[in-house]
CSV table of C-alpha atoms in Angstrom, one decimal:
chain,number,residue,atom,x,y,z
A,1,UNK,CA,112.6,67.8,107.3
A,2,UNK,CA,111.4,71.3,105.8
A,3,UNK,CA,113.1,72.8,102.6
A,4,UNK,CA,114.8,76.1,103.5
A,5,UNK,CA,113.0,78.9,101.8
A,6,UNK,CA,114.3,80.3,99.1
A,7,UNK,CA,114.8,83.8,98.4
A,8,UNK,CA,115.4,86.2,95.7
A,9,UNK,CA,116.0,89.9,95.6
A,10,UNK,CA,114.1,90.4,92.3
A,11,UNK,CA,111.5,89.4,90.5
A,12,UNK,CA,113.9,88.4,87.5
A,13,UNK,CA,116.1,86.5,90.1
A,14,UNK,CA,113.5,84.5,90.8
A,15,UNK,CA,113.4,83.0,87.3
A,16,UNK,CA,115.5,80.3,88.5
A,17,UNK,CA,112.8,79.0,90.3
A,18,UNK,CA,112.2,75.3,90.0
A,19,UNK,CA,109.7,74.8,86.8
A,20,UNK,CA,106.2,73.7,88.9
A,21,UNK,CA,103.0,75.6,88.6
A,22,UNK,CA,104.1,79.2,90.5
A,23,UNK,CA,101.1,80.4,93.1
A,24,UNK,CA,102.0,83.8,94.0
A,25,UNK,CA,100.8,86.0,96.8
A,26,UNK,CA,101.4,89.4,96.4
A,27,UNK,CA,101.8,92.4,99.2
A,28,UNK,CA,103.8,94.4,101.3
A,29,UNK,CA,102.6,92.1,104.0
A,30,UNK,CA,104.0,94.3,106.8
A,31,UNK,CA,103.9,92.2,110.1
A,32,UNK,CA,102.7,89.5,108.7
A,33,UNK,CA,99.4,89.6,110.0
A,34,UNK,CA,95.9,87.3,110.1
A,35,UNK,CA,94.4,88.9,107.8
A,36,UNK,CA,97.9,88.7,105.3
A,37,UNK,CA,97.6,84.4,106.1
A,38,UNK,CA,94.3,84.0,104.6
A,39,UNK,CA,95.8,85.6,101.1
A,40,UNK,CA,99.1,84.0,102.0
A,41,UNK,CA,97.7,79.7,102.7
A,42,UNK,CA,95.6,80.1,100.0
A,43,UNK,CA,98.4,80.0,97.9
A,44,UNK,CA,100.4,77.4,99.9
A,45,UNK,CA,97.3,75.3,99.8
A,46,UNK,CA,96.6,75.7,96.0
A,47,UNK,CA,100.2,74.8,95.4
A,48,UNK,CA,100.2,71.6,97.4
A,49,UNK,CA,97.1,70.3,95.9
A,50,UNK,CA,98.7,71.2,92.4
A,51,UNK,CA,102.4,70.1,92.9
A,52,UNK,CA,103.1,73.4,92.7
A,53,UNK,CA,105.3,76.0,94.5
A,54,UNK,CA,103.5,78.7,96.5
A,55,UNK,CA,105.5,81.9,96.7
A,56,UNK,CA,105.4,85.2,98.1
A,57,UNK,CA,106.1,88.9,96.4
A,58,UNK,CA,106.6,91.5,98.4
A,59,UNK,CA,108.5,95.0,98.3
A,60,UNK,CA,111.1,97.2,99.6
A,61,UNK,CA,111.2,99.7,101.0
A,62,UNK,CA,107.8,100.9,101.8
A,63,UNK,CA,106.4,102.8,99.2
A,64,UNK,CA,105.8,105.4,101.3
A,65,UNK,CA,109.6,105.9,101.0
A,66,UNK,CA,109.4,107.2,97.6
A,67,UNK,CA,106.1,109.4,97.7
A,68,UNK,CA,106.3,111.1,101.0
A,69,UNK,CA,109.9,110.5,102.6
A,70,UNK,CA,109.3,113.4,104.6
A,71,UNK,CA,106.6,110.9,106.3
A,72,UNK,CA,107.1,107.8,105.6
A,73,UNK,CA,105.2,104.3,107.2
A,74,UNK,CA,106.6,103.1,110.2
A,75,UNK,CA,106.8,99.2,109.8
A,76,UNK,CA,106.1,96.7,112.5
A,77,UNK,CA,108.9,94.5,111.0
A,78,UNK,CA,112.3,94.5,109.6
A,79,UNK,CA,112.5,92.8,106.2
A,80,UNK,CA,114.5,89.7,107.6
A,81,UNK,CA,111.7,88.9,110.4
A,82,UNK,CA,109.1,89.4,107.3
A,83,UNK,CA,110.9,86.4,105.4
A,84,UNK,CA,110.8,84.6,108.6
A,85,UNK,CA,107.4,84.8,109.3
A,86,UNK,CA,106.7,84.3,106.0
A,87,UNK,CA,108.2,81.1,105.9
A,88,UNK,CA,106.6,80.1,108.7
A,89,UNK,CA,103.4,79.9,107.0
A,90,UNK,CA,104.8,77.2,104.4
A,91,UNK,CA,105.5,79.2,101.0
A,92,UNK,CA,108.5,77.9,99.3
A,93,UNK,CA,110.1,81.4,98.1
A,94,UNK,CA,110.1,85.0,98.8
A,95,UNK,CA,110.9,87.5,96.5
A,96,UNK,CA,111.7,90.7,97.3
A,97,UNK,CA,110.7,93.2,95.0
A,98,UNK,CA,113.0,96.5,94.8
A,99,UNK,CA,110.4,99.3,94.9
A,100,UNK,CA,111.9,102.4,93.2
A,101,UNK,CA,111.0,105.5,90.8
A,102,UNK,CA,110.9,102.7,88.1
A,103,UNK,CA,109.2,100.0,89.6
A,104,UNK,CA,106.7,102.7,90.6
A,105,UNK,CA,105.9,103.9,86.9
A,106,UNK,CA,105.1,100.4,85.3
A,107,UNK,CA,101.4,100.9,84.3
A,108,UNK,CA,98.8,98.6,85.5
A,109,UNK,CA,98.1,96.9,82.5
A,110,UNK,CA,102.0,96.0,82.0
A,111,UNK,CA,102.8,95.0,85.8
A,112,UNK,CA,101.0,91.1,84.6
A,113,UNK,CA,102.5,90.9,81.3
A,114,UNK,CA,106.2,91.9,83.1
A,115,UNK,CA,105.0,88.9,85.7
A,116,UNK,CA,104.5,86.2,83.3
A,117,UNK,CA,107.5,86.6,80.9
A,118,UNK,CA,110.0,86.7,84.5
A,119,UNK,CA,108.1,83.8,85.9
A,120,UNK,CA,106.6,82.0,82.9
A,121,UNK,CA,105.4,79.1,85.3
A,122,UNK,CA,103.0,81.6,87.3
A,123,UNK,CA,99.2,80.1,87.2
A,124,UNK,CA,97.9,81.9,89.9
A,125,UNK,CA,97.8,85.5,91.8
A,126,UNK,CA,96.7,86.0,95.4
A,127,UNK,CA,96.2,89.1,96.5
A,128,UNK,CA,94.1,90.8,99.5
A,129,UNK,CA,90.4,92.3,97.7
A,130,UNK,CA,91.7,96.1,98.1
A,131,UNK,CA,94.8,95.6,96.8
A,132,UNK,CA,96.5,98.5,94.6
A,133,UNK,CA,99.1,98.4,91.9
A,134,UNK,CA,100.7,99.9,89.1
A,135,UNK,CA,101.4,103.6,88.2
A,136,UNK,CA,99.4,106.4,90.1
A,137,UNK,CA,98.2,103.0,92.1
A,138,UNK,CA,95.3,102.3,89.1
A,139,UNK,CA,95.1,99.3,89.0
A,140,UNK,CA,93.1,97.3,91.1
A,141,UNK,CA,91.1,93.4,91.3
A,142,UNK,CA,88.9,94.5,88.1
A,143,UNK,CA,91.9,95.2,86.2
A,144,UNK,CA,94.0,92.3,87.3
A,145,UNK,CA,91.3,90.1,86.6
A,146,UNK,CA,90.8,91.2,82.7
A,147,UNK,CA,94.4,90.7,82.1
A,148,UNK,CA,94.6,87.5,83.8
A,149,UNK,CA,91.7,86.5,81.4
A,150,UNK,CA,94.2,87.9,78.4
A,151,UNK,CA,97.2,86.2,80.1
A,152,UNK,CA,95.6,82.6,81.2
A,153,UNK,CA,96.3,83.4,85.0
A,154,UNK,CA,93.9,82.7,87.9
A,155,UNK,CA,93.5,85.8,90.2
A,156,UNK,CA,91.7,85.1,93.7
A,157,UNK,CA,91.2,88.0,95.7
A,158,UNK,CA,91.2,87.2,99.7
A,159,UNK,CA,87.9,89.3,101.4
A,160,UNK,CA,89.3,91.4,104.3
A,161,UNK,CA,88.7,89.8,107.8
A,162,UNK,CA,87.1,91.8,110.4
A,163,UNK,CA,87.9,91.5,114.4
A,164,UNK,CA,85.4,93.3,116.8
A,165,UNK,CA,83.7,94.8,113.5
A,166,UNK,CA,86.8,96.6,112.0
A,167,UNK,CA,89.2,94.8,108.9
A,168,UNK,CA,93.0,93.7,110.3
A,169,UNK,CA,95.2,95.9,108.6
A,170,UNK,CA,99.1,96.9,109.5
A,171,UNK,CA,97.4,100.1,110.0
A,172,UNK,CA,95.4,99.3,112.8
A,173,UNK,CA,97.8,97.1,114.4
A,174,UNK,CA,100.7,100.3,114.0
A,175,UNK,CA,97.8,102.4,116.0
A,176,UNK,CA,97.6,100.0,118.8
A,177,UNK,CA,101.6,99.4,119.0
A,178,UNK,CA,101.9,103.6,119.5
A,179,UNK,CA,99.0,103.1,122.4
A,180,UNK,CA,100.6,100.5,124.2
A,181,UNK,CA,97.5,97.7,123.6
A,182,UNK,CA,99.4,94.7,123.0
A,183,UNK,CA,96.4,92.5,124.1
A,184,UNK,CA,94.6,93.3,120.9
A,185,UNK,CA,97.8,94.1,118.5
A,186,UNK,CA,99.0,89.9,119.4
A,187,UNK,CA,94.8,89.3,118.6
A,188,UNK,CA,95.7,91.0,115.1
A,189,UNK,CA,98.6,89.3,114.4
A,190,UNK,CA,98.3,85.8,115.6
A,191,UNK,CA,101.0,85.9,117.8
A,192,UNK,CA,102.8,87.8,119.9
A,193,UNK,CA,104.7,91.0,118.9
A,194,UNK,CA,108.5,90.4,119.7
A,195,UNK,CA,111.9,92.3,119.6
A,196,UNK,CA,114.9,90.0,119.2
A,197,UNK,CA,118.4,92.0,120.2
A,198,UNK,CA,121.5,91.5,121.8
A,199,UNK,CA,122.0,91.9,125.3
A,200,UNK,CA,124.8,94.9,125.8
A,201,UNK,CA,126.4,96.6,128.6
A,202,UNK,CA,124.7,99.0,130.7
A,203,UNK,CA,125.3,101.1,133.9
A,204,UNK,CA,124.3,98.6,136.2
A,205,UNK,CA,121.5,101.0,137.6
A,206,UNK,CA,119.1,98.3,138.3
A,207,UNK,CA,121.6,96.4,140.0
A,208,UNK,CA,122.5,98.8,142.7
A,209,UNK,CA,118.7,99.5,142.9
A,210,UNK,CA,118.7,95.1,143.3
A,211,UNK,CA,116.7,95.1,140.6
A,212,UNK,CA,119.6,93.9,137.8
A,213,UNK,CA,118.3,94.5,133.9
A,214,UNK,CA,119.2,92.8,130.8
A,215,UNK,CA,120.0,95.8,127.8
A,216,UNK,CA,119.0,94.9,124.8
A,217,UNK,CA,119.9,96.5,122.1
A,218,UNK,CA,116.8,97.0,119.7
A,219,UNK,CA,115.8,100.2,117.6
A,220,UNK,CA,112.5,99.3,115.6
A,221,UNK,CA,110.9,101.7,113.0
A,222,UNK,CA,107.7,101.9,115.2
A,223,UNK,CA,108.4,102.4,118.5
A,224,UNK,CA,105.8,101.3,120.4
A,225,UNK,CA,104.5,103.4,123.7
A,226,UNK,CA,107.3,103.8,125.8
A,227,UNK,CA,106.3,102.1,129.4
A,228,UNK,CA,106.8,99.4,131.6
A,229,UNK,CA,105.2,95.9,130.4
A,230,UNK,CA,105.1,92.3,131.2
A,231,UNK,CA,106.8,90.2,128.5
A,232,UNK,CA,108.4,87.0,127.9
A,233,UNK,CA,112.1,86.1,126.9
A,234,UNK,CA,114.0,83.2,125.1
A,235,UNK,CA,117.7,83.2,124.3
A,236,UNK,CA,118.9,81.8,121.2
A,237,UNK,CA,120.4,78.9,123.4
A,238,UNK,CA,117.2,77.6,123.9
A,239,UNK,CA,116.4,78.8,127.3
A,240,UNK,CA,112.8,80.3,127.7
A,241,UNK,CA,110.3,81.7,128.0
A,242,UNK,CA,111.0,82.9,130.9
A,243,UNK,CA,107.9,85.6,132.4
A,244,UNK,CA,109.9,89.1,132.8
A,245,UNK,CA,108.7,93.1,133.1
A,246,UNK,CA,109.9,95.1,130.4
A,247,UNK,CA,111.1,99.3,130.4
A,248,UNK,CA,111.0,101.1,126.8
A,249,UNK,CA,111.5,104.3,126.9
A,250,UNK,CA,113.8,107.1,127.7
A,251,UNK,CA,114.5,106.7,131.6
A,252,UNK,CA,113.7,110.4,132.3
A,253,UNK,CA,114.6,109.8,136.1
A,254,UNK,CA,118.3,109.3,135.5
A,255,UNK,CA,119.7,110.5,132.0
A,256,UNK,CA,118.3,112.8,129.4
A,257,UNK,CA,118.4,110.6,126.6
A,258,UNK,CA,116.6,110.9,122.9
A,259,UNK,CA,117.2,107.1,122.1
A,260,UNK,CA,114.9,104.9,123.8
A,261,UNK,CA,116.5,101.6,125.5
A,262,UNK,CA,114.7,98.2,126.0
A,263,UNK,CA,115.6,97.2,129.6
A,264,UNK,CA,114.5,93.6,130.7
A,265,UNK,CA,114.0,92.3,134.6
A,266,UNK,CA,113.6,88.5,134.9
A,267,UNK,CA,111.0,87.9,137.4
A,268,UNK,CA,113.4,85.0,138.6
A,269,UNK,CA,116.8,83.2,138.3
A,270,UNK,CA,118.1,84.9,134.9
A,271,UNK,CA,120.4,82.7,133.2
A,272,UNK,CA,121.5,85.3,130.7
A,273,UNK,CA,124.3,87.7,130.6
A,274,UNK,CA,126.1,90.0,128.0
A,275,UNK,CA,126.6,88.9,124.6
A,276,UNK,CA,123.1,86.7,124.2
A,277,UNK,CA,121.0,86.7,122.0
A,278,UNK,CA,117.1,87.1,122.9
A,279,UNK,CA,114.0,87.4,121.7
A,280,UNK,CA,111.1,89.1,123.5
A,281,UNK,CA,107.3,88.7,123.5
A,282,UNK,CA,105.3,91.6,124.2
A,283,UNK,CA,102.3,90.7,126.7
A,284,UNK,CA,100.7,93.5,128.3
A,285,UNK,CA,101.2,97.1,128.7
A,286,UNK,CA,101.6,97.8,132.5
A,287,UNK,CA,101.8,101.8,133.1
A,288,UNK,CA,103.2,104.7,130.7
A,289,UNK,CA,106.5,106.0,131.3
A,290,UNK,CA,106.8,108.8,134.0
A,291,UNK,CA,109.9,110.9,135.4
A,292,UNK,CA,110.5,110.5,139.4
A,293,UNK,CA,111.6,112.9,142.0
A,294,UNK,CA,114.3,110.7,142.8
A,295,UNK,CA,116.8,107.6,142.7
A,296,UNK,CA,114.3,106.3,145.9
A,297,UNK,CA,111.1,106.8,144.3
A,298,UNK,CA,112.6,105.1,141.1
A,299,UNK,CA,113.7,102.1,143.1
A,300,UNK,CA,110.1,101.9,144.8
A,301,UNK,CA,108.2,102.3,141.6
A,302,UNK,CA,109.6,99.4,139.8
A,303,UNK,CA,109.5,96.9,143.0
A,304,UNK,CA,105.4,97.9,142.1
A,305,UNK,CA,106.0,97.0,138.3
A,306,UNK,CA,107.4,93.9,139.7
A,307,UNK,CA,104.7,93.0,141.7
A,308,UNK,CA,102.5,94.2,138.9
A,309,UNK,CA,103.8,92.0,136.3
A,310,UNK,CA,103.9,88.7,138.5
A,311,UNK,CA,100.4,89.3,139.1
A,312,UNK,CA,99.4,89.5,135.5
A,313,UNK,CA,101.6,86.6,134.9
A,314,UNK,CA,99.2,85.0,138.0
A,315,UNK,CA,95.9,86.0,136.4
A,316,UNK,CA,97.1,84.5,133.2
C-alpha cells in the first residue's frame, strides 16, 4: 500500500520531515511534464537506493505574478493537480514554496545556506541544467555547485530532453495548447492533457437538437483553442473512459458569451448526469470554433463532429 504524500506549505514546515537523507528536486514544474520526470526520478531513485526520502520544491504563484502581473504565465495546471501528478511519480513530499517580494530578494549565494539550516537532512539537489534562482535570477548550476561544495550537498543537474529536435519545456507545450495540437502537447507531457469539473445544468440545447451535452464546469488559466475535439471521460465513480467529442468555446451561434463552456457529447449510452464528477482527456483537435447562420446549420454541423470523432476514435 503507498504512503500518502506529504505536503507542506513552506519550506520551514517541512522541517518536520522524517530524519532520512532529503533528495530534493527543485522547480516550478508546471504540468508536470517529460522533461520535469527525468529531474524529478532521479531524485526518487537516489532516495530509494539511499533510504532516503525524495521530495519535491516548487513555488507559488508563478513568478511571473510578481514581475509582470500585468502579463503573467498562463499555467497548464492548478496547484492541486501539480501535487497529484507529482505524487504520481513516487516522491514522498511536496513543498510548496510561497513565492513573494521576499522570497524573490534572497541572493543566490544564501538561497543553499537558508535550504540546509530548514532541512538539515538535505544531501542532494535536483534541478533541470538551465535552472535560475535567487535575486535578479543570478544564480545558476555554477553557483549552486560551489556552494554545494561549501555546504556538503550533491547537486545533479538533469540535461534538457529534446523531442523532434526542440527541448520539452511548459513553454512549448502552453504554445501547442493555444493552437489546438493536442497530439504533440500529450507527446510532451507523457500523458494526456485533462480537465476534471463538475457536471452543471445547462439549457438543454443539445438536447432539443438530440444531441444531449454534459456542462462541465472548468475555467483553466490557459485556455486552450476553443473548438470541437475528440476526448475521453471517467467519472469519479469509476465509469470510463468512455470515447466522447468535446465543444470549448464561446457558442457564437446561440448566446454572446465571454466565458467559454466545456460542453461534452458521449458518443454512446452516457451514464452521467448533474452533480458528477469527471475528468476529461484531451485527444485530438477536430475543427476551430465557427458562428452558424442558424439553429439548423448548428444541428447539422455537430452530427459531422460526431461522425468526425467516431472516426478518429476508429482510426485509433
Amino acid at each position: 500500500m503507498n504512503k500518502p504524500l506529504l505536503q507542506f506549505d513552506s519550506i520551514e514546515q517541512a522541517a518536520s520531515l522524517p530524519a532520512r537523507p532529503l533528495h530534493l528536486a527543485i522547480g516550478m514544474f508546471d504540468g508536470v511534464h517529460l522533461g520535469h520526470h527525468a529531474v524529478i526520478e532521479a531524485a526518487v531513485h537516489s532516495a530509494r537506493r539511499s533510504h532516503g526520502l525524495a521530495a519535491v520544491l516548487t513555488f507559488w504563484p508563478h513568478p511571473s505574478r510578481l514581475f509582470r502581473p500585468e502579463n503573467p504565465v498562463r499555467l497548464i495546471m492548478t496547484p492541486d493537480l501539480k501535487i497529484r501528478q507529482l505524487g504520481r511519480l513516487g516522491v514522498d513530499a511536496v513543498i510548496t514554496q510561497n513565492f513573494d517580494a521576499g522570497y524573490a530578494a534572497i541572493e543566490a549565494e544564501e538561497f543553499l545556506p537558508q535550504l540546509k539550516r530548514a532541512l538539515p537532512t538535505l544531501t542532494t539537489l535536483y534541478v533541470g541544467e538551465n535552472w535560475k534562482f535567487g535575486r535578479g535570477r543570478r544564480g545558476d548550476i555554477a553557483v549552486l555547485l560551489a556552494e554545494g561544495r561549501k555546504h556538503g550537498i550533491s547537486v545533479v543537474s538533469a540535461p534538457r530532453i529534446n523531442q523532434n529536435g526542440e527541448p520539452i519545456s511548459s513553454t512549448r507545450i502552453r504554445t501547442y495548447l493555444e493552437e489546438g495540437r493536442m497530439e504533440e502537447v500529450n507527446a510532451l507531457l507523457g500523458y494526456s492533457y485533462f480537465a476534471e469539473g463538475v457536471v452543471t445544468p445547462g439549457k438543454q440545447l443539445g438536447r432539443k437538437l438530440g444531441f444531449p451535452t454534459l456542462n462541465v464546469g472548468w475555467e483553466p488559466d490557459l485556455r486552450p483553442r476553443f473548438g470541437v475535439y475528440a476526448v475521453q471521460i471517467s467519472g469519479a465513480n469509476g465509469i470510463g473512459p468512455l470515447a466522447a467529442v468535446a465543444n470549448y468555446g464561446l457558442r457564437p451561434t446561440v448566446e454572446n458569451s465571454t466565458v467559454p463552456r466545456l460542453e461534452i457529447h458521449v458518443l454512446g449510452p452516457c451514464p452521467f448526469t448533474e452533480g458528477d464528477a469527471l475528468s476529461i482527456e484531451w485527444l485530438s483537435f477536430l475543427r476551430p470554433e465557427k458562428k452558424f447562420d442558424g439553429v439548423e446549420a448548428l444541428r447539422t454541423q455537430i452530427a459531422l463532429d460526431r461522425d468526425a470523432a467516431l472516426a478518429w476514435f476508429a482510426r485509433r
